[in-house]
Short mmCIF file of C-alpha atoms and ligand atoms in Angstrom, two decimals:
data_model
loop_
_atom_site.label_atom_id
_atom_site.label_comp_id
_atom_site.label_asym_id
_atom_site.label_seq_id
_atom_site.Cartn_x
_atom_site.Cartn_y
_atom_site.Cartn_z
CA MET A 27 -86.41 44.93 70.12
CA SER A 28 -85.14 45.88 66.66
CA CYS A 29 -87.08 47.63 63.82
CA SER A 30 -87.71 46.28 60.39
CA ASP A 31 -85.91 48.48 57.92
CA GLY A 32 -88.02 51.48 56.91
CA ARG A 33 -90.55 51.23 59.79
CA GLN A 34 -89.38 54.45 61.50
CA GLU A 35 -88.53 56.19 58.21
CA GLY A 36 -89.83 59.80 58.52
CA LYS A 37 -90.26 59.38 62.36
CA PRO A 38 -88.71 62.56 63.94
CA ILE A 39 -85.42 62.44 65.82
CA LEU A 40 -86.36 63.81 69.22
CA ILE A 41 -83.71 65.52 71.38
CA LYS A 42 -83.87 64.85 75.10
CA THR A 43 -83.14 67.17 78.00
CA PRO A 44 -80.50 66.06 80.71
CA ASP A 45 -83.54 65.34 83.05
CA GLU A 46 -85.20 63.05 80.33
CA ILE A 47 -81.71 61.40 79.87
CA LYS A 48 -81.61 60.79 83.59
CA LEU A 49 -85.04 59.00 83.47
CA MET A 50 -83.90 57.13 80.43
CA GLN A 51 -80.89 55.91 82.39
CA ASP A 52 -83.29 54.66 85.16
CA ALA A 53 -85.36 52.77 82.55
CA ASN A 54 -82.34 51.30 80.96
CA GLN A 55 -80.81 50.24 84.36
CA ILE A 56 -83.93 48.17 85.04
CA VAL A 57 -83.16 46.48 81.77
CA ALA A 58 -79.48 46.12 82.61
CA GLU A 59 -80.47 44.59 85.91
CA THR A 60 -82.77 42.18 84.25
CA LEU A 61 -80.25 41.14 81.66
CA SER A 62 -77.62 40.56 84.29
CA MET A 63 -80.10 38.37 86.08
CA LEU A 64 -80.75 36.28 83.03
CA LEU A 65 -77.03 35.99 82.51
CA ASP A 66 -76.88 34.41 85.92
CA VAL A 67 -79.72 32.02 85.55
CA VAL A 68 -79.40 30.71 81.99
CA GLU A 69 -78.31 27.20 82.09
CA PRO A 70 -79.26 23.82 80.42
CA GLY A 71 -82.68 22.61 81.29
CA ILE A 72 -84.37 26.06 81.96
CA THR A 73 -87.21 26.93 79.56
CA THR A 74 -87.60 30.22 77.79
CA PHE A 75 -90.97 30.68 79.31
CA GLU A 76 -89.37 30.72 82.80
CA LEU A 77 -86.86 33.31 81.71
CA ASP A 78 -89.76 35.50 80.39
CA ARG A 79 -91.48 35.16 83.65
CA MET A 80 -88.34 36.05 85.84
CA ALA A 81 -87.69 39.11 83.46
CA GLU A 82 -91.36 40.41 83.73
CA ASP A 83 -91.40 39.90 87.48
CA LEU A 84 -88.21 41.83 88.07
CA CYS A 85 -89.47 44.54 85.67
CA ARG A 86 -92.71 44.97 87.62
CA LYS A 87 -90.95 44.98 90.96
CA ARG A 88 -88.99 47.98 89.79
CA ASN A 89 -92.29 49.79 89.02
CA SER A 90 -91.88 49.50 85.23
CA THR A 91 -93.81 47.80 82.51
CA PRO A 92 -92.47 45.41 80.00
CA ALA A 93 -92.13 47.28 76.68
CA PHE A 94 -92.44 44.50 74.26
CA LYS A 95 -95.64 42.83 75.57
CA GLY A 96 -98.43 43.73 73.23
CA TYR A 97 -96.07 45.83 71.10
CA HIS A 98 -97.59 45.25 67.57
CA GLY A 99 -99.13 42.14 69.15
CA PHE A 100 -95.97 40.58 70.52
CA PRO A 101 -97.13 37.99 73.00
CA ALA A 102 -94.37 38.12 75.67
CA SER A 103 -92.17 40.39 77.76
CA LEU A 104 -88.88 38.98 76.53
CA CYS A 105 -87.55 38.20 73.11
CA VAL A 106 -85.66 34.97 73.11
CA SER A 107 -83.78 33.88 69.92
CA LEU A 108 -81.91 30.56 69.93
CA ASN A 109 -79.01 29.64 67.69
CA GLU A 110 -80.16 30.39 64.11
CA GLU A 111 -82.93 32.66 65.37
CA VAL A 112 -81.79 36.29 64.92
CA VAL A 113 -84.42 38.41 66.83
CA HIS A 114 -88.04 38.45 68.14
CA GLY A 115 -88.34 34.71 69.12
CA ILE A 116 -91.24 34.08 71.36
CA PRO A 117 -90.83 32.34 74.85
CA THR A 118 -92.58 28.90 75.23
CA ARG A 119 -92.80 26.20 77.93
CA LYS A 120 -91.81 23.63 75.33
CA ARG A 121 -88.38 25.15 74.76
CA LYS A 122 -85.66 23.86 77.10
CA LEU A 123 -82.24 25.15 76.76
CA LYS A 124 -79.40 22.74 75.89
CA LYS A 125 -75.66 22.92 76.43
CA GLY A 126 -74.01 24.46 73.46
CA ASP A 127 -76.92 26.71 72.66
CA ILE A 128 -76.57 30.47 72.24
CA LEU A 129 -79.63 32.51 73.35
CA SER A 130 -80.13 36.14 72.39
CA VAL A 131 -82.33 37.78 74.95
CA ASP A 132 -83.69 41.26 74.18
CA PHE A 133 -85.59 43.19 76.83
CA GLY A 134 -87.28 46.56 77.12
CA VAL A 135 -89.22 48.45 79.69
CA CYS A 136 -91.14 51.55 80.19
CA TYR A 137 -90.54 53.60 83.32
CA LYS A 138 -91.97 57.01 84.08
CA GLY A 139 -92.87 57.40 80.37
CA PHE A 140 -89.54 56.52 78.99
CA TYR A 141 -88.18 53.36 77.34
CA GLY A 142 -85.11 51.29 77.94
CA ASP A 143 -83.97 48.63 75.36
CA SER A 144 -80.96 46.30 75.37
CA ALA A 145 -79.93 42.84 74.37
CA VAL A 146 -77.27 40.23 74.93
CA THR A 147 -76.47 36.78 73.49
CA ILE A 148 -75.77 34.24 76.26
CA PRO A 149 -73.84 31.04 75.97
CA VAL A 150 -75.73 28.10 77.42
CA GLY A 151 -72.97 26.06 79.16
CA ILE A 152 -69.92 25.33 77.06
CA ILE A 153 -70.34 26.40 73.53
CA SER A 154 -68.30 25.69 70.39
CA LYS A 155 -65.34 27.92 69.32
CA GLU A 156 -67.29 28.94 66.28
CA LYS A 157 -70.21 30.32 68.38
CA TYR A 158 -67.94 31.84 70.98
CA ASP A 159 -66.03 33.75 68.22
CA LEU A 160 -69.35 35.06 66.72
CA LEU A 161 -70.48 36.33 70.10
CA HIS A 162 -67.18 37.95 70.82
CA ALA A 163 -67.05 39.72 67.43
CA THR A 164 -70.61 40.88 67.67
CA GLU A 165 -70.09 42.44 71.17
CA GLU A 166 -66.85 43.99 69.96
CA SER A 167 -68.68 45.50 66.95
CA LEU A 168 -71.15 47.09 69.45
CA ASP A 169 -68.31 48.59 71.55
CA LEU A 170 -66.74 49.94 68.33
CA ALA A 171 -70.01 51.35 67.28
CA ILE A 172 -70.61 53.07 70.67
CA GLN A 173 -67.16 54.81 70.35
CA GLN A 174 -68.59 56.53 67.27
CA VAL A 175 -71.37 58.19 69.42
CA VAL A 176 -69.65 61.49 69.19
CA ILE A 177 -71.30 65.01 68.48
CA GLY A 178 -70.79 65.74 64.82
CA ASN A 179 -70.36 62.25 63.63
CA ARG A 180 -73.05 60.68 61.39
CA ILE A 181 -75.29 57.62 61.90
CA SER A 182 -73.25 56.12 59.03
CA ASP A 183 -70.10 56.20 61.27
CA ILE A 184 -71.91 53.82 63.62
CA SER A 185 -73.10 51.60 60.83
CA LYS A 186 -69.47 51.60 59.36
CA ALA A 187 -67.98 50.59 62.56
CA VAL A 188 -70.16 47.52 62.89
CA GLN A 189 -70.00 46.43 59.33
CA ASP A 190 -66.21 46.88 58.89
CA HIS A 191 -65.49 44.92 62.08
CA VAL A 192 -67.77 41.89 61.53
CA GLU A 193 -67.12 41.71 57.71
CA LYS A 194 -63.36 41.68 58.39
CA LYS A 195 -63.97 38.54 60.49
CA GLY A 196 -65.94 36.87 57.66
CA TYR A 197 -69.43 37.37 59.22
CA SER A 198 -72.40 39.19 57.77
CA VAL A 199 -74.66 41.99 59.20
CA VAL A 200 -78.42 41.65 59.03
CA ARG A 201 -79.93 44.30 56.77
CA GLN A 202 -83.68 43.74 57.15
CA PHE A 203 -83.71 44.87 60.80
CA VAL A 204 -81.86 47.87 62.21
CA GLY A 205 -81.34 49.99 65.38
CA HIS A 206 -83.43 53.07 66.22
CA GLY A 207 -83.81 56.16 68.17
CA ILE A 208 -85.57 55.73 71.51
CA GLY A 209 -87.29 57.87 74.07
CA SER A 210 -90.88 58.24 75.04
CA SER A 211 -91.50 55.85 72.27
CA LEU A 212 -89.74 52.45 71.91
CA HIS A 213 -88.85 53.08 68.29
CA GLU A 214 -88.09 56.72 67.12
CA GLY A 215 -86.10 58.10 64.32
CA PRO A 216 -83.36 57.78 63.19
CA GLU A 217 -82.86 54.31 61.81
CA ILE A 218 -79.45 52.83 62.66
CA PRO A 219 -78.51 50.18 60.07
CA ASN A 220 -75.60 47.97 60.85
CA TYR A 221 -74.32 48.48 57.33
CA ILE A 222 -73.58 51.47 55.10
CA GLN A 223 -76.50 52.70 52.95
CA CYS A 224 -76.16 55.10 50.15
CA GLY A 225 -77.04 58.68 50.78
CA GLN A 226 -76.21 60.92 53.66
CA SER A 227 -77.37 59.97 57.19
CA PRO A 228 -78.24 62.31 60.12
CA ARG A 229 -75.48 64.03 62.16
CA LEU A 230 -75.29 63.11 65.90
CA ILE A 231 -76.64 66.00 68.11
CA GLU A 232 -76.29 66.29 71.90
CA GLY A 233 -79.40 64.86 73.54
CA MET A 234 -80.08 62.12 71.03
CA VAL A 235 -80.66 58.61 72.37
CA LEU A 236 -79.79 55.68 70.22
CA ALA A 237 -80.50 51.99 70.51
CA ILE A 238 -77.60 50.47 68.62
CA GLU A 239 -78.08 46.77 67.96
CA PRO A 240 -75.71 44.74 65.74
CA MET A 241 -77.37 41.43 64.47
CA VAL A 242 -74.47 39.33 63.08
CA ASN A 243 -74.67 36.05 61.19
CA ILE A 244 -72.12 33.37 60.60
CA GLY A 245 -73.26 32.68 57.07
CA THR A 246 -75.60 34.79 54.83
CA HIS A 247 -77.11 38.16 55.84
CA LYS A 248 -80.49 37.02 54.54
CA VAL A 249 -83.07 36.22 57.06
CA LYS A 250 -86.77 35.10 57.02
CA VAL A 251 -89.67 35.45 59.33
CA LEU A 252 -91.37 32.30 60.68
CA ARG A 253 -95.05 31.58 60.34
CA ASP A 254 -95.64 32.85 63.91
CA GLY A 255 -95.18 36.38 62.31
CA TRP A 256 -92.31 37.16 64.71
CA THR A 257 -89.35 34.88 64.91
CA VAL A 258 -86.71 35.99 62.53
CA ILE A 259 -84.14 33.21 61.49
CA THR A 260 -81.14 33.14 59.23
CA ALA A 261 -81.95 32.00 55.68
CA ASP A 262 -79.25 29.34 55.85
CA LYS A 263 -79.98 28.18 59.50
CA LYS A 264 -76.46 29.18 60.62
CA PRO A 265 -76.13 30.86 64.08
CA SER A 266 -76.75 34.50 64.69
CA ALA A 267 -75.90 36.91 67.57
CA HIS A 268 -77.37 40.09 68.85
CA PHE A 269 -76.07 42.68 71.24
CA GLU A 270 -77.74 46.02 71.93
CA HIS A 271 -77.30 49.07 74.21
CA SER A 272 -79.16 52.35 74.46
CA VAL A 273 -76.65 55.15 74.29
CA ALA A 274 -77.07 58.93 74.77
CA VAL A 275 -75.07 61.50 72.75
CA THR A 276 -73.57 63.90 75.32
CA ALA A 277 -70.92 66.61 75.27
CA GLU A 278 -68.71 64.25 77.21
CA GLY A 279 -69.06 61.38 74.67
CA PRO A 280 -71.21 58.38 74.59
CA LEU A 281 -73.16 57.55 77.72
CA VAL A 282 -74.26 53.93 77.82
CA LEU A 283 -77.52 54.12 79.60
CA SER A 284 -78.02 50.31 79.57
CA SER A 285 -74.56 49.63 80.84
CA ARG A 286 -74.40 46.44 83.14
CA ASP A 287 -71.26 47.49 84.91
CA LYS A 288 -73.11 48.21 88.26
CA PHE A 289 -74.47 44.69 88.20
CA LEU A 290 -71.12 42.96 87.63
CA ARG A 291 -70.32 40.54 90.39
CA PRO A 292 -66.93 41.06 92.07
MG1 LIG B 330 -83.99 45.49 71.90
MG1 LIG B 331 -84.00 47.92 69.93
#
Protein backbone atom coordinates (compact mmCIF):
# COMPACT_ATOMS: atom_id res chain seq x y z
CA MET A 1 0.00 0.00 0.00
CA SER A 2 1.30 3.44 -0.81
CA CYS A 3 1.10 6.59 1.26
CA SER A 4 -0.51 9.84 0.30
CA ASP A 5 2.21 12.41 0.00
CA GLY A 6 2.81 14.09 3.34
CA ARG A 7 1.08 11.44 5.46
CA GLN A 8 4.27 10.16 7.11
CA GLU A 9 5.98 13.51 7.12
CA GLY A 10 7.65 13.89 10.48
CA LYS A 11 7.32 10.18 11.22
CA PRO A 12 10.63 8.90 12.55
CA ILE A 13 13.00 6.82 10.47
CA LEU A 14 13.51 3.69 12.56
CA ILE A 15 16.70 1.66 12.18
CA LYS A 16 16.30 -2.12 12.37
CA THR A 17 18.68 -4.64 13.93
CA PRO A 18 19.82 -7.65 11.86
CA ASP A 19 17.36 -9.83 13.82
CA GLU A 20 14.51 -7.45 13.01
CA ILE A 21 15.51 -7.45 9.34
CA LYS A 22 15.37 -11.25 9.43
CA LEU A 23 11.80 -11.09 10.77
CA MET A 24 10.91 -8.52 8.13
CA GLN A 25 12.29 -10.88 5.51
CA ASP A 26 10.01 -13.62 6.86
CA ALA A 27 7.03 -11.25 6.66
CA ASN A 28 7.95 -10.13 3.16
CA GLN A 29 8.46 -13.71 1.96
CA ILE A 30 4.84 -14.43 2.88
CA VAL A 31 3.90 -11.47 0.69
CA ALA A 32 6.21 -12.72 -2.08
CA GLU A 33 4.68 -16.20 -1.94
CA THR A 34 1.20 -14.66 -2.13
CA LEU A 35 2.03 -12.47 -5.11
CA SER A 36 3.65 -15.46 -6.88
CA MET A 37 0.45 -17.43 -6.29
CA LEU A 38 -1.61 -14.55 -7.72
CA LEU A 39 0.69 -14.35 -10.76
CA ASP A 40 -0.19 -18.01 -11.36
CA VAL A 41 -3.96 -17.81 -10.88
CA VAL A 42 -4.83 -14.52 -12.57
CA GLU A 43 -6.71 -15.29 -15.78
CA PRO A 44 -9.75 -14.04 -17.66
CA GLY A 45 -12.97 -14.81 -15.78
CA ILE A 46 -11.65 -14.75 -12.22
CA THR A 47 -13.09 -12.06 -9.92
CA THR A 48 -11.03 -9.70 -7.81
CA PHE A 49 -13.02 -10.96 -4.81
CA GLU A 50 -11.71 -14.50 -5.40
CA LEU A 51 -8.15 -13.17 -5.56
CA ASP A 52 -8.63 -11.33 -2.27
CA ARG A 53 -9.91 -14.53 -0.65
CA MET A 54 -6.99 -16.60 -1.93
CA ALA A 55 -4.46 -14.02 -0.75
CA GLU A 56 -5.98 -13.78 2.71
CA ASP A 57 -6.23 -17.58 3.05
CA LEU A 58 -2.54 -18.07 2.23
CA CYS A 59 -1.53 -15.25 4.55
CA ARG A 60 -3.44 -16.78 7.46
CA LYS A 61 -2.07 -20.23 6.68
CA ARG A 62 1.40 -18.71 7.16
CA ASN A 63 0.36 -17.41 10.62
CA SER A 64 0.32 -13.79 9.55
CA THR A 65 -2.43 -11.21 9.36
CA PRO A 66 -3.38 -9.15 6.30
CA ALA A 67 -1.94 -5.68 6.86
CA PHE A 68 -4.35 -3.64 4.76
CA LYS A 69 -7.64 -5.03 6.11
CA GLY A 70 -9.03 -2.31 8.35
CA TYR A 71 -6.06 0.00 7.74
CA HIS A 72 -7.69 3.45 7.92
CA GLY A 73 -10.86 1.50 7.16
CA PHE A 74 -9.73 -0.30 3.98
CA PRO A 75 -12.30 -3.10 3.57
CA ALA A 76 -10.19 -5.93 2.08
CA SER A 77 -6.87 -7.77 2.33
CA LEU A 78 -5.66 -7.10 -1.19
CA CYS A 79 -5.56 -3.88 -3.20
CA VAL A 80 -6.62 -4.62 -6.79
CA SER A 81 -6.27 -1.84 -9.34
CA LEU A 82 -7.39 -2.48 -12.89
CA ASN A 83 -6.14 -0.62 -16.00
CA GLU A 84 -6.61 3.13 -15.30
CA GLU A 85 -6.78 2.45 -11.56
CA VAL A 86 -3.46 3.35 -9.98
CA VAL A 87 -3.61 1.96 -6.43
CA HIS A 88 -5.98 1.04 -3.58
CA GLY A 89 -8.76 -0.53 -5.66
CA ILE A 90 -11.24 -2.60 -3.67
CA PRO A 91 -11.92 -6.25 -4.58
CA THR A 92 -15.51 -7.09 -5.57
CA ARG A 93 -17.54 -10.09 -6.68
CA LYS A 94 -18.83 -8.06 -9.64
CA ARG A 95 -15.44 -7.51 -11.20
CA LYS A 96 -14.37 -10.29 -13.56
CA LEU A 97 -10.97 -9.95 -15.21
CA LYS A 98 -10.92 -9.78 -19.01
CA LYS A 99 -8.24 -10.63 -21.54
CA GLY A 100 -6.11 -7.54 -22.17
CA ASP A 101 -6.57 -6.06 -18.69
CA ILE A 102 -3.65 -5.21 -16.45
CA LEU A 103 -4.20 -5.76 -12.74
CA SER A 104 -2.02 -4.22 -10.05
CA VAL A 105 -2.10 -6.31 -6.89
CA ASP A 106 -0.65 -4.83 -3.73
CA PHE A 107 -0.39 -7.00 -0.63
CA GLY A 108 0.91 -6.58 2.90
CA VAL A 109 1.10 -8.78 5.99
CA CYS A 110 2.04 -8.45 9.61
CA TYR A 111 4.14 -11.32 10.98
CA LYS A 112 5.54 -11.45 14.51
CA GLY A 113 5.08 -7.71 14.82
CA PHE A 114 6.72 -6.73 11.53
CA TYR A 115 5.26 -5.74 8.19
CA GLY A 116 5.86 -6.83 4.62
CA ASP A 117 4.61 -4.86 1.60
CA SER A 118 5.03 -5.56 -2.11
CA ALA A 119 3.12 -5.11 -5.36
CA VAL A 120 3.14 -6.28 -8.94
CA THR A 121 1.12 -5.48 -12.06
CA ILE A 122 -0.09 -8.63 -13.78
CA PRO A 123 -1.14 -8.97 -17.44
CA VAL A 124 -4.45 -10.79 -17.89
CA GLY A 125 -3.95 -13.05 -20.91
CA ILE A 126 -2.40 -11.33 -23.90
CA ILE A 127 -2.16 -7.55 -23.49
CA SER A 128 -1.45 -4.72 -25.92
CA LYS A 129 2.12 -3.69 -26.65
CA GLU A 130 1.30 -0.30 -25.13
CA LYS A 131 0.45 -1.93 -21.79
CA TYR A 132 3.30 -4.41 -21.97
CA ASP A 133 5.83 -1.62 -22.48
CA LEU A 134 4.37 0.29 -19.52
CA LEU A 135 4.69 -2.75 -17.23
CA HIS A 136 8.21 -3.44 -18.42
CA ALA A 137 9.41 0.15 -17.92
CA THR A 138 7.80 0.39 -14.49
CA GLU A 139 9.43 -2.82 -13.27
CA GLU A 140 12.75 -1.67 -14.73
CA SER A 141 12.43 1.63 -12.86
CA LEU A 142 11.98 -0.31 -9.60
CA ASP A 143 15.10 -2.37 -10.34
CA LEU A 144 17.09 0.80 -11.04
CA ALA A 145 15.76 2.38 -7.86
CA ILE A 146 16.80 -0.66 -5.81
CA GLN A 147 20.34 -0.35 -7.18
CA GLN A 148 20.48 3.05 -5.47
CA VAL A 149 19.83 1.51 -2.05
CA VAL A 150 23.43 1.96 -0.94
CA ILE A 151 24.70 3.39 2.36
CA GLY A 152 25.51 7.08 1.91
CA ASN A 153 23.13 7.66 -0.98
CA ARG A 154 20.07 9.79 -0.41
CA ILE A 155 16.35 9.04 -0.83
CA SER A 156 16.48 11.45 -3.78
CA ASP A 157 18.84 9.04 -5.60
CA ILE A 158 16.02 6.47 -5.49
CA SER A 159 13.47 9.06 -6.66
CA LYS A 160 15.73 10.20 -9.49
CA ALA A 161 16.35 6.65 -10.73
CA VAL A 162 12.61 6.09 -11.14
CA GLN A 163 11.77 9.48 -12.59
CA ASP A 164 14.65 9.57 -15.10
CA HIS A 165 13.88 6.12 -16.43
CA VAL A 166 10.14 6.44 -16.89
CA GLU A 167 10.16 10.00 -18.20
CA LYS A 168 12.80 9.03 -20.74
CA LYS A 169 10.23 6.52 -22.04
CA GLY A 170 7.54 9.22 -22.20
CA TYR A 171 5.58 8.12 -19.12
CA SER A 172 4.81 10.09 -15.99
CA VAL A 173 5.22 9.26 -12.29
CA VAL A 174 2.42 9.71 -9.81
CA ARG A 175 3.20 12.44 -7.29
CA GLN A 176 0.27 12.28 -4.93
CA PHE A 177 1.26 8.86 -3.57
CA VAL A 178 4.72 7.79 -2.48
CA GLY A 179 6.75 4.93 -1.02
CA HIS A 180 7.66 4.78 2.64
CA GLY A 181 9.78 3.35 5.40
CA ILE A 182 8.39 0.12 6.84
CA GLY A 183 8.94 -1.87 10.03
CA SER A 184 6.75 -2.49 13.05
CA SER A 185 4.35 -0.07 11.34
CA LEU A 186 3.17 -0.34 7.76
CA HIS A 187 4.08 3.26 7.01
CA GLU A 188 7.13 4.84 8.67
CA GLY A 189 9.40 7.64 7.63
CA PRO A 190 10.98 8.52 5.31
CA GLU A 191 8.70 9.28 2.40
CA ILE A 192 10.04 7.90 -0.86
CA PRO A 193 8.66 9.96 -3.73
CA ASN A 194 9.10 8.69 -7.26
CA TYR A 195 10.12 12.15 -8.42
CA ILE A 196 12.68 14.70 -7.30
CA GLN A 197 11.45 17.17 -4.72
CA CYS A 198 13.23 20.34 -3.82
CA GLY A 199 15.29 20.32 -0.64
CA GLN A 200 17.63 17.70 0.73
CA SER A 201 16.32 14.21 1.46
CA PRO A 202 17.61 11.82 4.17
CA ARG A 203 20.77 9.78 3.68
CA LEU A 204 20.49 5.99 3.63
CA ILE A 205 21.80 4.37 6.79
CA GLU A 206 22.42 0.68 7.45
CA GLY A 207 19.29 -0.89 8.95
CA MET A 208 16.71 1.26 7.18
CA VAL A 209 13.97 -0.68 5.41
CA LEU A 210 12.26 1.03 2.49
CA ALA A 211 9.09 0.17 0.56
CA ILE A 212 9.93 1.53 -2.89
CA GLU A 213 6.91 1.68 -5.18
CA PRO A 214 6.88 3.41 -8.54
CA MET A 215 3.37 4.20 -9.81
CA VAL A 216 3.70 5.04 -13.50
CA ASN A 217 1.08 6.42 -15.90
CA ILE A 218 0.99 6.34 -19.69
CA GLY A 219 -0.56 9.80 -19.77
CA THR A 220 -0.81 12.54 -17.17
CA HIS A 221 0.70 12.14 -13.70
CA LYS A 222 -2.52 13.53 -12.28
CA VAL A 223 -4.81 11.19 -10.36
CA LYS A 224 -8.11 11.38 -8.55
CA VAL A 225 -9.78 9.34 -5.85
CA LEU A 226 -13.14 7.74 -6.60
CA ARG A 227 -16.20 8.24 -4.43
CA ASP A 228 -15.48 5.00 -2.55
CA GLY A 229 -12.77 7.04 -0.85
CA TRP A 230 -10.02 4.58 -1.87
CA THR A 231 -9.67 3.78 -5.55
CA VAL A 232 -7.11 6.08 -7.17
CA ILE A 233 -7.48 6.46 -10.95
CA THR A 234 -5.58 8.41 -13.57
CA ALA A 235 -7.20 11.77 -14.38
CA ASP A 236 -7.16 10.95 -18.13
CA LYS A 237 -8.27 7.30 -17.64
CA LYS A 238 -5.13 6.00 -19.34
CA PRO A 239 -3.47 2.86 -17.93
CA SER A 240 -1.19 2.85 -14.91
CA ALA A 241 1.27 0.31 -13.45
CA HIS A 242 2.60 -0.28 -9.94
CA PHE A 243 5.52 -2.38 -8.72
CA GLU A 244 6.81 -2.43 -5.15
CA HIS A 245 9.51 -4.13 -3.09
CA SER A 246 10.51 -3.78 0.55
CA VAL A 247 14.29 -3.37 0.61
CA ALA A 248 16.77 -3.28 3.51
CA VAL A 249 19.86 -1.06 3.49
CA THR A 250 22.79 -3.34 4.39
CA ALA A 251 26.59 -3.07 4.33
CA GLU A 252 26.50 -5.57 1.44
CA GLY A 253 24.09 -3.40 -0.55
CA PRO A 254 20.35 -3.64 -1.16
CA LEU A 255 18.60 -6.71 0.30
CA VAL A 256 15.24 -7.21 -1.43
CA LEU A 257 13.19 -8.70 1.40
CA SER A 258 10.15 -9.31 -0.83
CA SER A 259 12.10 -10.99 -3.64
CA ARG A 260 10.01 -13.63 -5.44
CA ASP A 261 13.07 -15.53 -6.70
CA LYS A 262 12.42 -18.44 -4.33
CA PHE A 263 8.97 -18.94 -5.82
CA LEU A 264 9.93 -18.87 -9.48
CA ARG A 265 8.93 -22.04 -11.24
CA PRO A 266 11.76 -23.89 -13.01
MG1 LIG B 1 2.08 -1.94 -1.06
MG1 LIG C 1 3.80 0.36 0.26
